[in-house]
Tab-separated table of C-alpha atoms in Angstrom:
chain	number	residue	atom	x	y	z
A	1221	MET	CA	-13.025	8.942	-33.504
A	1222	LYS	CA	-12.657	5.459	-34.941
A	1223	ASN	CA	-15.510	3.941	-32.916
A	1224	SER	CA	-18.154	5.026	-30.447
A	1225	GLY	CA	-16.159	3.523	-27.582
A	1226	ARG	CA	-17.203	3.375	-23.968
A	1227	VAL	CA	-16.928	5.942	-21.217
A	1228	CYS	CA	-15.057	5.027	-18.033
A	1229	GLU	CA	-15.120	7.123	-14.882
A	1230	ILE	CA	-11.525	7.504	-13.708
A	1231	ALA	CA	-10.926	8.130	-10.004
A	1232	PHE	CA	-8.825	11.257	-9.521
A	1233	GLY	CA	-8.526	12.395	-5.919
A	1234	LYS	CA	-12.053	12.624	-4.566
A	1235	LYS	CA	-13.703	13.086	-7.963
A	1236	PHE	CA	-14.095	11.140	-11.208
A	1237	LEU	CA	-13.059	12.136	-14.723
A	1238	PRO	CA	-14.907	10.671	-17.729
A	1239	VAL	CA	-12.634	9.165	-20.381
A	1240	THR	CA	-13.781	7.478	-23.594
A	1241	PHE	CA	-11.933	4.251	-24.434
A	1242	PRO	CA	-12.083	2.344	-27.731
A	1243	ALA	CA	-14.668	-0.418	-27.805
A	1244	ASN	CA	-11.903	-3.024	-28.096
A	1245	SER	CA	-10.007	-1.851	-24.998
A	1246	ILE	CA	-9.254	-4.373	-22.259
A	1247	ASP	CA	-10.520	-3.784	-18.743
A	1248	LEU	CA	-8.020	-5.196	-16.245
A	1249	SER	CA	-9.741	-5.367	-12.882
A	1250	ILE	CA	-9.588	-7.223	-9.609
A	1251	SER	CA	-12.141	-9.827	-8.616
A	1252	ASN	CA	-13.871	-8.136	-5.701
A	1253	PRO	CA	-14.413	-10.309	-2.624
A	1254	SER	CA	-18.043	-10.763	-1.674
A	1255	PRO	CA	-19.220	-8.233	0.919
A	1256	ARG	CA	-19.867	-10.162	4.106
A	1257	MET	CA	-18.469	-8.226	7.029
A	1258	ASN	CA	-20.589	-6.089	9.337
A	1259	SER	CA	-20.506	-5.056	12.984
A	1260	THR	CA	-22.335	-8.163	14.205
A	1261	LEU	CA	-20.075	-10.601	12.336
A	1262	PHE	CA	-17.013	-8.660	13.431
A	1263	LYS	CA	-17.979	-8.878	17.105
A	1264	ARG	CA	-18.549	-12.613	16.752
A	1265	SER	CA	-15.076	-13.056	15.260
A	1266	LEU	CA	-13.545	-11.049	18.090
A	1267	SER	CA	-15.399	-13.063	20.727
A	1268	ARG	CA	-14.333	-16.370	19.201
A	1269	PHE	CA	-10.718	-15.239	19.247
A	1270	LEU	CA	-10.823	-13.910	22.822
A	1271	ASN	CA	-12.542	-17.049	24.103
A	1272	LYS	CA	-9.741	-19.114	22.609
A	1273	HIS	CA	-6.916	-16.661	23.328
A	1274	PRO	CA	-7.690	-14.679	26.529
A	1275	LEU	CA	-5.829	-11.359	26.744
A	1276	ASP	CA	-4.723	-9.258	29.685
A	1277	LEU	CA	-6.678	-6.103	28.930
A	1278	SER	CA	-5.491	-4.058	31.913
A	1279	ARG	CA	-3.231	-1.803	29.743
A	1280	PRO	CA	-4.065	-2.461	26.077
A	1281	VAL	CA	-2.731	-0.594	23.053
A	1282	ILE	CA	-4.455	-0.542	19.668
A	1283	VAL	CA	-2.276	0.306	16.665
A	1284	VAL	CA	-3.994	1.776	13.596
A	1285	THR	CA	-2.819	2.910	10.154
A	1286	ASP	CA	-2.576	6.518	9.006
A	1287	LYS	CA	-4.548	8.271	6.268
A	1288	THR	CA	-2.690	6.485	3.461
A	1289	ARG	CA	-4.357	3.148	4.279
A	1290	LEU	CA	-8.051	3.315	5.128
A	1291	CYS	CA	-9.895	0.503	6.900
A	1292	ASP	CA	-13.348	1.983	7.653
A	1293	TYR	CA	-12.274	2.715	11.208
A	1294	PRO	CA	-15.418	4.710	12.138
A	1295	ALA	CA	-17.455	1.534	11.585
A	1296	TYR	CA	-15.115	-1.003	13.195
A	1297	LEU	CA	-13.338	0.703	16.104
A	1298	PRO	CA	-16.555	1.115	18.198
A	1299	PRO	CA	-17.492	-2.613	18.080
A	1300	LEU	CA	-13.870	-3.529	18.811
A	1301	ILE	CA	-13.892	-1.311	21.890
A	1302	GLU	CA	-17.299	-2.705	22.928
A	1303	ILE	CA	-16.041	-6.283	22.831
A	1304	LEU	CA	-12.818	-5.425	24.666
A	1305	LYS	CA	-14.902	-3.858	27.460
A	1306	GLN	CA	-17.002	-7.008	27.657
A	1307	TYR	CA	-13.801	-9.001	28.174
A	1308	GLY	CA	-12.562	-6.841	31.022
A	1309	MET	CA	-10.992	-3.713	29.563
A	1310	HIS	CA	-11.521	-0.451	31.430
A	1311	PRO	CA	-12.021	2.329	28.855
A	1312	LYS	CA	-9.603	4.681	30.634
A	1313	SER	CA	-6.787	2.167	30.233
A	1314	LEU	CA	-6.969	2.111	26.421
A	1315	ARG	CA	-4.541	4.016	24.178
A	1316	PHE	CA	-4.213	4.176	20.404
A	1317	ILE	CA	-0.997	4.602	18.416
A	1318	ILE	CA	-1.063	5.834	14.814
A	1319	ALA	CA	1.527	3.884	12.804
A	1320	TYR	CA	3.063	6.556	10.583
A	1321	GLY	CA	6.406	4.889	10.014
A	1322	THR	CA	8.313	7.763	8.389
A	1323	HIS	CA	5.151	9.359	6.943
A	1324	PRO	CA	4.268	12.952	7.907
A	1325	VAL	CA	1.860	13.422	10.812
A	1326	GLN	CA	-1.760	14.080	9.859
A	1327	SER	CA	-3.883	16.868	11.329
A	1328	ASP	CA	-6.543	16.462	14.011
A	1329	GLU	CA	-9.230	17.125	11.407
A	1330	GLU	CA	-7.847	14.426	9.122
A	1331	SER	CA	-7.691	12.063	12.094
A	1332	ARG	CA	-11.317	12.749	13.010
A	1333	GLN	CA	-12.368	11.910	9.481
A	1334	LEU	CA	-10.268	8.755	9.516
A	1335	TYR	CA	-11.149	7.344	12.968
A	1336	GLY	CA	-14.535	8.939	13.642
A	1337	ASP	CA	-15.752	9.809	17.143
A	1338	THR	CA	-13.229	7.394	18.653
A	1339	TYR	CA	-10.470	9.936	17.996
A	1340	ASP	CA	-11.932	12.409	20.521
A	1341	SER	CA	-12.973	9.714	23.010
A	1342	PHE	CA	-9.594	8.055	23.624
A	1343	PRO	CA	-5.932	9.101	23.699
A	1344	PHE	CA	-4.307	8.820	20.252
A	1345	ILE	CA	-0.507	8.889	20.148
A	1346	HIS	CA	1.038	10.180	16.925
A	1347	HIS	CA	4.115	8.019	16.385
A	1348	ASP	CA	7.406	9.890	15.986
A	1349	CYS	CA	10.129	7.773	14.412
A	1350	ASP	CA	12.775	10.366	15.331
A	1351	ASP	CA	12.177	10.445	19.101
A	1352	ILE	CA	14.883	8.015	20.160
A	1353	LYS	CA	13.672	8.115	23.795
A	1354	LEU	CA	10.571	6.174	22.763
A	1355	PHE	CA	12.428	2.983	21.887
A	1356	VAL	CA	13.975	-0.023	23.540
A	1357	ASP	CA	16.768	-1.876	21.728
A	1358	LEU	CA	16.409	-5.651	21.340
A	1359	GLY	CA	19.537	-6.301	19.280
A	1360	LYS	CA	19.721	-6.886	15.536
A	1361	THR	CA	18.322	-9.216	12.902
A	1362	SER	CA	20.560	-11.670	11.055
A	1363	ARG	CA	20.768	-9.057	8.270
A	1364	GLY	CA	21.878	-6.329	10.675
A	1365	THR	CA	18.653	-4.357	11.111
A	1366	PRO	CA	18.317	-2.867	14.621
A	1367	ILE	CA	15.277	-4.261	16.435
A	1368	ARG	CA	13.833	-1.238	18.182
A	1369	PHE	CA	10.284	-1.199	19.529
A	1370	ARG	CA	8.402	1.524	21.326
A	1371	LYS	CA	8.623	1.144	25.108
A	1372	ASP	CA	4.868	1.616	25.516
A	1373	ILE	CA	4.257	-1.241	23.076
A	1374	MET	CA	6.664	-3.482	24.982
A	1375	GLU	CA	5.025	-2.530	28.295
A	1376	ALA	CA	1.410	-2.895	27.123
A	1377	SER	CA	-0.565	-5.779	28.587
A	1378	ALA	CA	-1.911	-6.527	25.090
A	1379	VAL	CA	-1.016	-5.144	21.674
A	1380	ILE	CA	-3.800	-5.134	19.088
A	1381	THR	CA	-3.290	-4.119	15.451
A	1382	ILE	CA	-6.064	-3.355	12.990
A	1383	GLY	CA	-5.553	-2.348	9.372
A	1384	PRO	CA	-5.951	-3.433	5.746
A	1385	ILE	CA	-3.852	-6.012	3.909
A	1386	VAL	CA	-2.380	-4.460	0.756
A	1387	HIS	CA	0.329	-5.273	-1.746
A	1388	HIS	CA	3.610	-3.449	-1.249
A	1389	TYR	CA	5.961	-2.902	-4.147
A	1390	PHE	CA	9.109	-4.116	-2.366
A	1391	ALA	CA	7.979	-5.580	0.994
A	1392	GLY	CA	5.566	-8.008	-0.672
A	1393	TYR	CA	2.564	-6.999	1.421
A	1394	GLY	CA	1.656	-4.104	3.684
A	1395	GLY	CA	-0.543	-4.117	6.747
A	1396	GLY	CA	-0.460	-6.888	9.330
A	1397	ARG	CA	2.934	-7.138	10.986
A	1398	LYS	CA	4.080	-3.911	9.290
A	1399	LEU	CA	1.892	-1.869	11.639
A	1400	LEU	CA	4.361	-2.507	14.469
A	1401	PHE	CA	7.436	-2.229	12.269
A	1402	PRO	CA	8.053	-0.123	10.301
A	1403	GLY	CA	4.752	1.528	11.306
A	1404	CYS	CA	5.912	2.172	14.874
A	1405	GLY	CA	9.635	1.845	14.160
A	1406	GLU	CA	12.665	4.084	14.613
A	1407	ARG	CA	13.862	5.922	11.510
A	1408	LYS	CA	17.382	4.480	11.264
A	1409	ALA	CA	16.069	0.954	11.801
A	1410	ILE	CA	13.435	1.504	9.102
A	1411	TYR	CA	16.061	2.745	6.676
A	1412	LYS	CA	18.277	-0.241	7.402
A	1413	ASN	CA	15.423	-2.625	6.626
A	1414	HIS	CA	14.529	-0.711	3.461
A	1415	SER	CA	18.172	-0.761	2.354
A	1416	LEU	CA	17.728	-4.491	1.737
A	1417	TYR	CA	15.935	-3.391	-1.445
A	1418	LEU	CA	19.428	-2.746	-2.810
A	1419	GLU	CA	21.740	-5.507	-3.991
A	1420	GLU	CA	25.329	-5.106	-5.141
A	1421	LYS	CA	24.528	-3.693	-8.581
A	1422	GLY	CA	20.815	-3.006	-8.607
A	1423	LEU	CA	17.455	-3.464	-6.928
A	1424	ALA	CA	16.842	-6.835	-5.242
A	1425	THR	CA	14.912	-9.057	-7.641
A	1426	GLY	CA	13.145	-10.827	-4.766
A	1427	CYS	CA	11.583	-7.567	-3.552
A	1428	GLN	CA	8.328	-7.697	-5.488
A	1429	PRO	CA	4.650	-7.068	-4.698
A	1430	GLY	CA	2.981	-10.264	-3.518
A	1431	THR	CA	6.313	-11.964	-2.745
A	1432	LEU	CA	7.219	-12.933	0.823
A	1433	LYS	CA	9.436	-15.956	0.196
A	1434	ASN	CA	13.018	-15.213	-0.896
A	1435	ASN	CA	12.287	-11.525	-0.408
A	1436	PRO	CA	15.159	-10.280	1.796
A	1437	LEU	CA	13.251	-7.253	3.024
A	1438	ALA	CA	10.111	-9.249	3.875
A	1439	GLU	CA	12.139	-11.969	5.582
A	1440	ASP	CA	13.863	-9.309	7.678
A	1441	LEU	CA	10.433	-7.953	8.664
A	1442	ALA	CA	9.340	-11.458	9.660
A	1443	GLU	CA	12.394	-11.789	11.902
A	1444	ILE	CA	11.567	-8.477	13.589
A	1445	ALA	CA	7.902	-9.420	13.987
A	1446	ALA	CA	8.867	-12.660	15.690
A	1447	ARG	CA	10.493	-10.673	18.496
A	1448	LYS	CA	7.286	-8.767	19.252
A	1449	PRO	CA	4.187	-10.066	17.478
A	1450	ALA	CA	0.781	-8.520	18.045
A	1451	ASP	CA	-1.326	-10.310	20.649
A	1452	MET	CA	-4.328	-9.837	18.384
A	1453	ALA	CA	-3.950	-8.838	14.728
A	1454	ILE	CA	-7.032	-7.808	12.766
A	1455	HIS	CA	-6.501	-7.977	8.996
A	1456	GLY	CA	-8.957	-6.084	6.806
A	1457	ILE	CA	-9.726	-7.515	3.352
A	1458	LEU	CA	-10.949	-4.677	1.126
A	1459	ASP	CA	-12.616	-4.430	-2.262
A	1460	SER	CA	-11.619	-2.067	-5.067
A	1461	HIS	CA	-13.719	0.718	-3.523
A	1462	GLY	CA	-12.034	0.450	-0.128
A	1463	HIS	CA	-14.995	-1.247	1.536
A	1464	VAL	CA	-14.205	-3.839	4.201
A	1465	CYS	CA	-15.380	-7.262	3.028
A	1466	ASN	CA	-13.799	-9.332	5.783
A	1467	MET	CA	-11.904	-8.945	9.035
A	1468	LEU	CA	-9.582	-11.838	9.885
A	1469	VAL	CA	-8.652	-11.999	13.572
A	1470	SER	CA	-5.495	-13.897	14.471
A	1471	ASN	CA	-2.251	-13.957	16.414
A	1472	SER	CA	-0.035	-16.101	14.189
A	1473	ASN	CA	2.291	-15.620	11.260
A	1474	GLN	CA	0.445	-18.408	9.440
A	1475	GLU	CA	-2.812	-16.461	9.630
A	1476	TYR	CA	-1.052	-13.351	8.359
A	1477	HIS	CA	0.153	-15.326	5.348
A	1478	LYS	CA	-3.391	-16.608	4.886
A	1479	ALA	CA	-4.750	-13.049	4.863
A	1480	CYS	CA	-2.113	-12.062	2.295
A	1481	ALA	CA	-3.054	-15.059	0.137
A	1482	ILE	CA	-6.741	-14.109	0.253
A	1483	HIS	CA	-5.892	-10.559	-0.799
A	1484	GLY	CA	-3.656	-11.914	-3.553
A	1485	GLN	CA	-6.364	-14.202	-4.912
A	1486	HIS	CA	-8.537	-11.183	-5.619
A	1487	CYS	CA	-5.861	-8.739	-6.761
A	1488	GLU	CA	-3.346	-10.711	-8.840
A	1489	ILE	CA	-4.021	-11.321	-12.521
A	1490	GLU	CA	-2.270	-13.189	-15.336
A	1491	THR	CA	-2.008	-11.570	-18.766
A	1492	GLU	CA	0.468	-10.624	-21.458
A	1493	PRO	CA	1.690	-6.986	-21.377
A	1494	PHE	CA	0.242	-4.177	-23.509
A	1495	ASP	CA	1.703	-1.355	-25.601
A	1496	LEU	CA	-0.583	1.209	-23.941
A	1497	VAL	CA	-2.030	1.111	-20.427
A	1498	VAL	CA	-4.126	3.817	-18.777
A	1499	ALA	CA	-4.467	3.485	-15.019
A	1500	SER	CA	-5.953	5.252	-12.036
A	1501	CYS	CA	-4.250	4.982	-8.673
A	1502	GLY	CA	-7.720	4.420	-7.224
A	1503	GLY	CA	-8.392	7.993	-6.141
A	1504	PHE	CA	-7.993	9.397	-2.634
A	1505	PRO	CA	-6.053	8.455	-0.521
A	1506	LYS	CA	-4.100	6.248	-2.935
A	1507	ASP	CA	-3.121	9.291	-5.006
A	1508	ILE	CA	-2.775	11.745	-2.116
A	1509	ASN	CA	0.875	12.295	-3.042
A	1510	PHE	CA	3.460	10.882	-5.429
A	1511	ILE	CA	5.003	8.521	-2.867
A	1512	GLN	CA	1.643	6.814	-2.324
A	1513	SER	CA	0.853	6.960	-6.060
A	1514	HIS	CA	4.111	5.204	-6.861
A	1515	LYS	CA	2.669	1.923	-5.571
A	1516	ALA	CA	0.019	2.070	-8.326
A	1517	ILE	CA	2.578	3.250	-10.885
A	1518	HIS	CA	4.814	0.304	-10.001
A	1519	ASN	CA	1.957	-2.206	-10.220
A	1520	SER	CA	0.575	-0.798	-13.473
A	1521	ALA	CA	3.985	-0.638	-15.146
A	1522	MET	CA	4.172	-4.425	-14.897
A	1523	PHE	CA	1.365	-4.598	-17.492
A	1524	VAL	CA	3.283	-2.491	-20.061
A	1525	LYS	CA	5.536	-3.907	-22.779
A	1526	ASP	CA	9.137	-2.740	-23.035
A	1527	GLY	CA	9.055	0.585	-24.857
A	1528	GLY	CA	5.335	1.006	-24.197
A	1529	LEU	CA	3.416	3.850	-22.604
A	1530	LEU	CA	1.761	4.000	-19.187
A	1531	ILE	CA	-0.526	6.935	-18.394
A	1532	VAL	CA	-1.453	7.281	-14.731
A	1533	TYR	CA	-4.172	9.454	-13.210
A	1534	SER	CA	-2.793	10.732	-9.899
A	1535	GLU	CA	-4.021	13.938	-8.293
A	1536	CYS	CA	-1.138	14.370	-5.774
A	1537	ARG	CA	-3.021	16.991	-3.744
A	1538	ASP	CA	-0.222	16.830	-1.128
A	1539	GLY	CA	2.539	17.080	-3.725
A	1540	ILE	CA	5.423	14.607	-3.598
A	1541	GLY	CA	4.802	13.605	0.021
A	1542	SER	CA	8.487	13.385	0.917
A	1543	GLU	CA	11.493	15.684	1.091
A	1544	THR	CA	13.859	12.775	0.437
A	1545	PHE	CA	12.612	11.735	-3.014
A	1546	LEU	CA	13.482	14.420	-5.579
A	1547	PRO	CA	17.149	14.942	-4.552
A	1548	TRP	CA	18.084	11.553	-6.019
A	1549	PHE	CA	16.918	12.685	-9.459
A	1550	ARG	CA	19.153	15.748	-9.243
A	1551	MET	CA	22.220	13.479	-9.093
A	1552	GLY	CA	21.970	12.984	-12.833
A	1553	SER	CA	21.960	9.208	-13.194
A	1554	PHE	CA	20.795	5.944	-11.688
A	1555	LYS	CA	24.409	4.905	-11.160
A	1556	LYS	CA	25.253	7.973	-9.068
A	1557	ALA	CA	22.035	7.769	-7.056
A	1558	PHE	CA	22.474	4.049	-6.460
A	1559	LYS	CA	26.038	4.537	-5.221
A	1560	ALA	CA	25.038	7.362	-2.875
A	1561	LEU	CA	22.051	5.452	-1.520
A	1562	GLY	CA	24.130	2.338	-0.984
A	1563	GLU	CA	26.564	4.360	1.109
A	1564	ASN	CA	23.848	6.072	3.140
A	1565	TYR	CA	20.306	4.773	2.698
A	1566	GLN	CA	17.699	7.324	3.644
A	1567	GLY	CA	14.169	8.438	2.980
A	1568	ASN	CA	12.475	7.497	-0.255
A	1569	GLY	CA	15.686	6.782	-2.120
A	1570	GLY	CA	14.542	3.269	-2.929
A	1571	THR	CA	11.339	4.665	-4.405
A	1572	ALA	CA	13.392	7.031	-6.570
A	1573	LEU	CA	15.582	4.182	-7.864
A	1574	ALA	CA	12.511	2.046	-8.552
A	1575	MET	CA	11.023	4.911	-10.556
A	1576	MET	CA	14.248	5.385	-12.516
A	1577	THR	CA	14.301	1.663	-13.304
A	1578	LYS	CA	10.791	1.766	-14.738
A	1579	LEU	CA	11.590	4.839	-16.810
A	1580	LYS	CA	14.498	2.999	-18.438
A	1581	ARG	CA	12.027	0.428	-19.749
A	1582	ILE	CA	8.844	2.372	-20.551
A	1583	ARG	CA	7.441	5.870	-20.974
A	1584	ILE	CA	5.271	7.133	-18.135
A	1585	GLY	CA	2.768	9.953	-18.420
A	1586	MET	CA	0.743	11.459	-15.597
A	1587	VAL	CA	-2.506	13.363	-15.421
A	1588	THR	CA	-1.666	15.152	-12.200
A	1589	ASN	CA	-1.629	18.375	-10.221
A	1590	LEU	CA	2.162	18.178	-9.924
A	1591	ASP	CA	3.793	21.068	-11.764
A	1592	ILE	CA	5.526	20.395	-15.055
A	1593	GLU	CA	9.005	21.151	-13.663
A	1594	THR	CA	8.618	18.432	-11.034
A	1595	CYS	CA	7.359	15.993	-13.671
A	1596	ARG	CA	10.346	16.751	-15.878
A	1597	LEU	CA	12.770	16.246	-12.989
A	1598	ILE	CA	11.292	12.815	-12.256
A	1599	GLY	CA	11.253	11.963	-15.957
A	1600	VAL	CA	7.502	11.610	-16.487
A	1601	GLU	CA	5.381	13.382	-19.092
A	1602	LYS	CA	2.570	15.619	-17.870
A	1603	TRP	CA	-0.666	14.948	-19.743
A	1604	GLN	CA	-4.086	16.593	-19.748
A	1605	ASN	CA	-7.282	14.564	-19.743
A	1606	HIS	CA	-8.277	15.727	-23.251
A	1607	GLU	CA	-4.870	14.664	-24.568
A	1608	VAL	CA	-5.412	11.154	-23.231
A	1609	GLU	CA	-8.798	10.987	-24.941
A	1610	LYS	CA	-7.246	12.172	-28.219
A	1611	LEU	CA	-4.599	9.440	-27.999
A	1612	LEU	CA	-7.195	6.762	-27.237
A	1613	ALA	CA	-9.312	7.895	-30.182
A	1614	SER	CA	-6.430	7.508	-32.649
A	1615	THR	CA	-4.391	4.593	-31.293
A	1616	GLU	CA	-3.817	1.570	-33.536
A	1617	THR	CA	-3.076	-0.712	-30.581
A	1618	ILE	CA	-5.467	-2.326	-28.117
A	1619	PRO	CA	-5.187	-0.314	-24.893
A	1620	ALA	CA	-5.699	-1.695	-21.415
A	1621	TRP	CA	-7.527	0.145	-18.651
A	1622	ILE	CA	-6.858	-0.307	-14.906
A	1623	SER	CA	-9.408	1.308	-12.596
A	1624	ASN	CA	-7.375	0.810	-9.397
A	1625	GLY	CA	-3.657	0.397	-9.936
A	1626	SER	CA	-2.967	0.413	-6.203
A	1627	LEU	CA	-4.615	-3.013	-5.953
A	1628	LEU	CA	-4.014	-4.856	-9.225
A	1629	VAL	CA	-0.758	-6.846	-9.502
A	1630	LYS	CA	0.493	-8.784	-12.515
A	1631	LYS	CA	1.353	-12.448	-12.051
A	1632	GLU	CA	3.987	-14.077	-14.226
A	1633	SER	CA	2.124	-15.123	-17.362
A	1634	LYS	CA	1.996	-18.772	-18.349
A	1635	ARG	CA	-0.111	-18.059	-21.413
A	1636	LYS	CA	1.267	-17.651	-24.922
A	1637	ASN	CA	-1.464	-15.376	-26.213
A	1638	THR	CA	-2.976	-12.246	-24.839
A	1639	VAL	CA	-6.674	-11.410	-24.967
A	1640	LEU	CA	-7.602	-9.919	-28.341
A	1641	HIS	CA	-11.121	-8.758	-27.656
A	1642	GLY	CA	-12.674	-5.979	-25.640
A	1643	GLY	CA	-14.412	-6.122	-22.325
A	1644	LYS	CA	-13.391	-7.198	-18.860
A	1645	TYR	CA	-10.473	-9.447	-18.107
A	1646	HIS	CA	-10.365	-10.341	-14.432
A	1647	LEU	CA	-9.653	-13.217	-12.122
A	1648	SER	CA	-13.060	-14.837	-12.268
A	1649	GLY	CA	-12.457	-15.480	-15.967
A	1650	LEU	CA	-8.978	-16.926	-15.553
A	1651	LYS	CA	-9.725	-20.169	-13.721
């Protein structure tokens, strides 16, 4: 080994793998928001909102995220329910809806872990995007997306959403308004919205993480949200460990944009790209399957030079996580897959095309539980942890290390020179 280096603990599922990096490696990390939220502060925020914006709590619905996007629900659902009761809600009138979008339904045991005792104390409805009887049709957006909301959401006296704000690789941001759609949307309507990721000859350039303006898909979502906004939207601001640092309570699109901006301030970084980047998806649940891991792969790839190498640690305990992802790779080329998807958008076709696009530009390796045949089909190289350490010990380039690729997003660099020394390189040092 050329130097003693430093050992980093890489999140991989629910465990950590030690990896030794060269002493001159660059640590690309987010600037964690200061922990300030707790049950008492949360209840005060809720009371301030409800005093200013009284809600009819006779038939309320609370919409929550699924297991792919944690928001410390066991800690924050009980105080939310307590405050709602203080403002007139009868506990028996409350229902929860889990916003799966097109994601697979989680088990009762997974739900208990995710929502705590609340899951067994109140009715939880597992959203089914294929049950057409659930929806009411409100027409179409200007881009042709059907506006279909659940009837029980339309009939609720108050709709409350609570979930984390996150970057999304083509919708700009996740969470917030996305809990109602696509989270509680109808499959064909979701696919129509997601098809806006495709332009005439390639992927829409405006569909980028952290981009809401001039993003056709995000603008379509805003149009849908305007038809049925949440009466109270609770936006969780998380740190790199998934801890809730703030809960912003609002009912306006402006406040949603504010929450996104706060998240972006902590998670977007400016730097020149690197020849070699090693990244973790952030561990469970961010690497629960390939579809969820792809968000971190997409973000981390932005830090890699053309022709460079990205190695991603992604457990994928649930495999690919979609039956509509791998078939696009069996078509033999981006051109064929793009044509087929343009004619009939479905499933995770856009994710497949995004992956193909990255693989045209860079090499991607994965330390993963996916089998080698699946890796080969996708076009990624399967690596072992000891092979990564061997590469890092012999590399002539300065590698970069990303501890949570699901959060970190690269801003367009305005600098002419990259950092040429080791240590941390994060937002607090870029002012």
